[in-house]
GROMACS .gro file of C-alpha atoms in nm:
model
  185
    1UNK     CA    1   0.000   0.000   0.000
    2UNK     CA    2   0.299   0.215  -0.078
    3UNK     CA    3   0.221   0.515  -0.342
    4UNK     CA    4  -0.185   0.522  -0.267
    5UNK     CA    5  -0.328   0.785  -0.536
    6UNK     CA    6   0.008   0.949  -0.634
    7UNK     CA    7  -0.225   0.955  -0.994
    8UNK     CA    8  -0.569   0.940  -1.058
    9UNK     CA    9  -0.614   0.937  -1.427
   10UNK     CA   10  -0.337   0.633  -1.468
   11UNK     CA   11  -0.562   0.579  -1.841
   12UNK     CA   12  -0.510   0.208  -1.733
   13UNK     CA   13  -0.900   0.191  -1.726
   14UNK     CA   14  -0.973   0.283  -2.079
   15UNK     CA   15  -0.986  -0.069  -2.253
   16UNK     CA   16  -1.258  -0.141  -1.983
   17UNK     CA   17  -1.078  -0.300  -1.745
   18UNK     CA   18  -0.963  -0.234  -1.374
   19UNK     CA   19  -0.704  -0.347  -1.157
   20UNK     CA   20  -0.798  -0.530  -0.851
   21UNK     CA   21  -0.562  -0.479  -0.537
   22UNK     CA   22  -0.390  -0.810  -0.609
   23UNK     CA   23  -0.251  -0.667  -0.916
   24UNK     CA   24  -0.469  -0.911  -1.157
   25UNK     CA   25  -0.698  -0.650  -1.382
   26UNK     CA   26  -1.053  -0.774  -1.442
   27UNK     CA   27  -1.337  -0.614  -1.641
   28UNK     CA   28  -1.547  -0.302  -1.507
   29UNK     CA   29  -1.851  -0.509  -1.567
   30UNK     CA   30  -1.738  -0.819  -1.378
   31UNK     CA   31  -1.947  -0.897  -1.071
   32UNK     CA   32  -1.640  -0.845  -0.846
   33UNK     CA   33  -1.668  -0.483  -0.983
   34UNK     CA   34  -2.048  -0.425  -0.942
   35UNK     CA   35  -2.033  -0.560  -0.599
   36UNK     CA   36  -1.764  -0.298  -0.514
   37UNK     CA   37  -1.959  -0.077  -0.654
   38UNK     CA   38  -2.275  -0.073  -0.475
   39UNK     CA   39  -2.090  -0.061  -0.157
   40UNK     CA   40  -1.900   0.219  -0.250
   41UNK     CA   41  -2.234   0.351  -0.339
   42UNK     CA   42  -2.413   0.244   0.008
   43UNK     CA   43  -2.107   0.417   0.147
   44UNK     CA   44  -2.195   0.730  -0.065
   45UNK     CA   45  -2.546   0.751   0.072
   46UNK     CA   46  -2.424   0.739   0.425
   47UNK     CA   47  -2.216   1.013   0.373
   48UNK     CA   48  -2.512   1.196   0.243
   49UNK     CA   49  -2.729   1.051   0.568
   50UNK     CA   50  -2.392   1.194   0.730
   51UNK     CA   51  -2.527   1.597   0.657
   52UNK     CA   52  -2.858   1.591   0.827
   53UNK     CA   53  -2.897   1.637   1.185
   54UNK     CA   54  -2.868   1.320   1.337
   55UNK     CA   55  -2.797   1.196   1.785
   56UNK     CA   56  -2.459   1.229   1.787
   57UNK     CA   57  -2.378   0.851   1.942
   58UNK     CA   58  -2.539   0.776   1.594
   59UNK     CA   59  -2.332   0.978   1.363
   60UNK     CA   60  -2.025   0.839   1.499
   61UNK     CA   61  -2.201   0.474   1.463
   62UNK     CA   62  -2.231   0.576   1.110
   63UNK     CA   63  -1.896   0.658   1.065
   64UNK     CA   64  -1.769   0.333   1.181
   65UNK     CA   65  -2.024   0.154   0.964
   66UNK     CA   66  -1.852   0.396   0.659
   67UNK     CA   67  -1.502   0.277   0.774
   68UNK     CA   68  -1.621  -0.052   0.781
   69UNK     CA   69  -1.769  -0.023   0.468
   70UNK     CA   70  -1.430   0.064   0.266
   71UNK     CA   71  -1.257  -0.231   0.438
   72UNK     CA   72  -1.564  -0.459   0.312
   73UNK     CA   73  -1.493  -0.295  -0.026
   74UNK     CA   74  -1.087  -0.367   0.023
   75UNK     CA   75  -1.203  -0.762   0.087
   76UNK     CA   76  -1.331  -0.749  -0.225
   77UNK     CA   77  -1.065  -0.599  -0.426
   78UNK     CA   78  -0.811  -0.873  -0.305
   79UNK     CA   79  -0.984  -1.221  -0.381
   80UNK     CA   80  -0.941  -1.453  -0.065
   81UNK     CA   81  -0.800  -1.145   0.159
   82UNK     CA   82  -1.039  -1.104   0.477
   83UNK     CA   83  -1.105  -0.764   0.670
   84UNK     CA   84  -1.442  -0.826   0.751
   85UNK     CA   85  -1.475  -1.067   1.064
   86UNK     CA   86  -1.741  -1.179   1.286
   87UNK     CA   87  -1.689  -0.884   1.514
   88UNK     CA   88  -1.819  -0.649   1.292
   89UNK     CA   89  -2.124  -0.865   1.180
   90UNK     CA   90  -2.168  -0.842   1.567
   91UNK     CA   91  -2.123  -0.467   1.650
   92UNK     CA   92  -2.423  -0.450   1.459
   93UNK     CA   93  -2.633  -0.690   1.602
   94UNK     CA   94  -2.514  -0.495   1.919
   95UNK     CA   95  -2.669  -0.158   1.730
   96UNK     CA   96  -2.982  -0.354   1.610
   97UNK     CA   97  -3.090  -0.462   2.001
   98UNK     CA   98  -3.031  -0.081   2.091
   99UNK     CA   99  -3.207   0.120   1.858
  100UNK     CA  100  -3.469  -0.181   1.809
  101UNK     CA  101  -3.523  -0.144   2.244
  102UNK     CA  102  -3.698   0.179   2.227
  103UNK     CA  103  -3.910   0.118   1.905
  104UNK     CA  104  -4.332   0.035   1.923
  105UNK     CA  105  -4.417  -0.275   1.784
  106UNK     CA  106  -4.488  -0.296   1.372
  107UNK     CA  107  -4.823  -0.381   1.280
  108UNK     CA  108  -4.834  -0.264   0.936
  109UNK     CA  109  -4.583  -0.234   0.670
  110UNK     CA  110  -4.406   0.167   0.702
  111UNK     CA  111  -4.342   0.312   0.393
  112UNK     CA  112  -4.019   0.505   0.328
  113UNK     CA  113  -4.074   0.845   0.429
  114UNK     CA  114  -4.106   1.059   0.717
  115UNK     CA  115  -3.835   1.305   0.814
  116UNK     CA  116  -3.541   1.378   0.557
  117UNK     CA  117  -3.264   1.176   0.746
  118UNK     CA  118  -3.545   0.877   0.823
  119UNK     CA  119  -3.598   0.889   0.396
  120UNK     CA  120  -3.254   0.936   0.380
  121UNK     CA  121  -3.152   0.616   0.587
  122UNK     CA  122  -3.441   0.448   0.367
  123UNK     CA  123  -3.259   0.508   0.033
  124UNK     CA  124  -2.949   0.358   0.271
  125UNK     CA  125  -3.163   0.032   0.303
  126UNK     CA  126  -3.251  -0.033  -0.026
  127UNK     CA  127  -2.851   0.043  -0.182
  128UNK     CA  128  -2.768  -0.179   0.057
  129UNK     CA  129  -3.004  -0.445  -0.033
  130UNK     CA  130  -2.857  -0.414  -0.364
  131UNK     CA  131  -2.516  -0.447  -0.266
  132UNK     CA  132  -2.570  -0.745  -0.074
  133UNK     CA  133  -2.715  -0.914  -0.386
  134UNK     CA  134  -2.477  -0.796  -0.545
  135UNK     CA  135  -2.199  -1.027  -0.294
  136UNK     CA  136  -2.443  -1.324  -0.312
  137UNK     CA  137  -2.402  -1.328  -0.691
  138UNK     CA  138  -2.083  -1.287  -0.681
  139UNK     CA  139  -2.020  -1.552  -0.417
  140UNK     CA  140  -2.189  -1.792  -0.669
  141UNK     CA  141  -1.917  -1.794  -0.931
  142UNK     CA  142  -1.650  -1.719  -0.721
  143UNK     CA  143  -1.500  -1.780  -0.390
  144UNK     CA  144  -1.571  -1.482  -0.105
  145UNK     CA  145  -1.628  -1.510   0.258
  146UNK     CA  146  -1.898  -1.545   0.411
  147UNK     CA  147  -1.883  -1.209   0.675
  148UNK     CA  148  -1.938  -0.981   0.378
  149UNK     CA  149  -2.279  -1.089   0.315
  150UNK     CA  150  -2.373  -1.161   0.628
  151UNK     CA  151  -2.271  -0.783   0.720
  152UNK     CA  152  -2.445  -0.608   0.451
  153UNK     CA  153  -2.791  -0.835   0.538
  154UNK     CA  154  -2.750  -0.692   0.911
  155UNK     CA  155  -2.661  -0.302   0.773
  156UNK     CA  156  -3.002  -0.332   0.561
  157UNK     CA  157  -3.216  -0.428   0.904
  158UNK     CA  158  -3.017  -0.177   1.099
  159UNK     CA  159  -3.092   0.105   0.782
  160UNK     CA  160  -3.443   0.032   0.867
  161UNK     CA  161  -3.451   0.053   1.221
  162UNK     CA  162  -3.254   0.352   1.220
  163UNK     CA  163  -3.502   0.495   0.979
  164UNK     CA  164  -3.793   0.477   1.231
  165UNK     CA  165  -3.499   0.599   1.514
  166UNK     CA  166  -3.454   0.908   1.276
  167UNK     CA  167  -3.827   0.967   1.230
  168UNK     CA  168  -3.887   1.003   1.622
  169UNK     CA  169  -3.564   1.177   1.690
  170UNK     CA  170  -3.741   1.450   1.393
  171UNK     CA  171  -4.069   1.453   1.599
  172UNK     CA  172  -4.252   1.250   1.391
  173UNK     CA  173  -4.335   0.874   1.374
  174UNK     CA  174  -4.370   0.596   1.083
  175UNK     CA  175  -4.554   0.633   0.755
  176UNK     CA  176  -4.784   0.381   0.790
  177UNK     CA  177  -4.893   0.164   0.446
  178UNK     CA  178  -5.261   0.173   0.484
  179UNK     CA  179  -5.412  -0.083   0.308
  180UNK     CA  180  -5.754  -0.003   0.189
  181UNK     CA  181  -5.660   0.331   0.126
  182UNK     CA  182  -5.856   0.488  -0.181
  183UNK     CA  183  -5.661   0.581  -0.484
  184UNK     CA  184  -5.699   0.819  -0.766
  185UNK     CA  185  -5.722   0.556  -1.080
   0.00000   0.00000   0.00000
């Protein structure tokens, strides 16, 4: 990790393909490359979630989540390195029991919405959803570890949580789906 950045526009790139951080160079349309990808994406969106007025315990439990985040990225740059280990899966299932503690009871589905940060942390969810498909598919044709996905399937529930967290900490509550509700059609 000795000259990281000295040059951004290397050109390497333009006939489609990227190097990985093993030195091999795959294409930009590999899966390796679309799961990297969406979690640099999820990681994007938190750093968007980042700007809104949030508890402070949970902005800095955010920005671990973000540094986590590039590491789970760096695991999948180097095929078979690991950076990702079971105590991160369970820091969040530590942040899930918290933030879940508080919360009423769901009897109808909530529909993304709410306060900006709780929409916010709803976009979150869904990129992460995304990503994490994104590391299944991959793990079918090639060989990952298993922390990866089982971190990104914990992020999504905690997204959601937090979402609700975010609404109250606004004032608000959930946006209930109501399911007879009349529509214009």
């Amino acid at each position: 990790m000795g000259n990281r950045l000295s040059k951004i526009a290397t050109r390497t790139g333009d006939n489609g393909t990227t190097g990985l951080g093993d030195g091999s160079r795959v294409g930009k349309d590999s899966q390796r490359i679309q799961a990297i990808g969406d979690v640099d994406e999820l990681n994007s969106q938190i750093g968007l979630l980042l700007c809104e007025e949030l508890p402070p315990a949970l902005r800095e439990e955010l920005i671990s989540i973000q540094h986590d985040l590039f590491d789970l990225g760096g695991e999948l740059c180097i095929p078979g390195y690991a950076l990702i280990a079971d105590s991160h899966v369970a820091r969040l299932d530590t942040l899930l029991e918290k933030y879940n503690a508080d919360l009423p009871r769901l009897a109808e589905f909530i529909l993304p919405g709410g306060s900006r940060a709780a929409a916010l942390a709803h976009v979150c969810r869904t990129v992460c959803r995304r990503a994490e498909r994104s590391i299944v598919t991959l793990g079918s044709s090639e060989k990952i570890n298993d922390n990866p996905r089982h971190y990104m399937n914990r992020l999504s529930d905690l997204l959601f949580v937090l979402s609700r967290v975010l609404n109250r900490f606004a004032g608000g509550s959930d946006v209930l789906w109501e399911k007879d509700r009349k529509r214009d059609v």
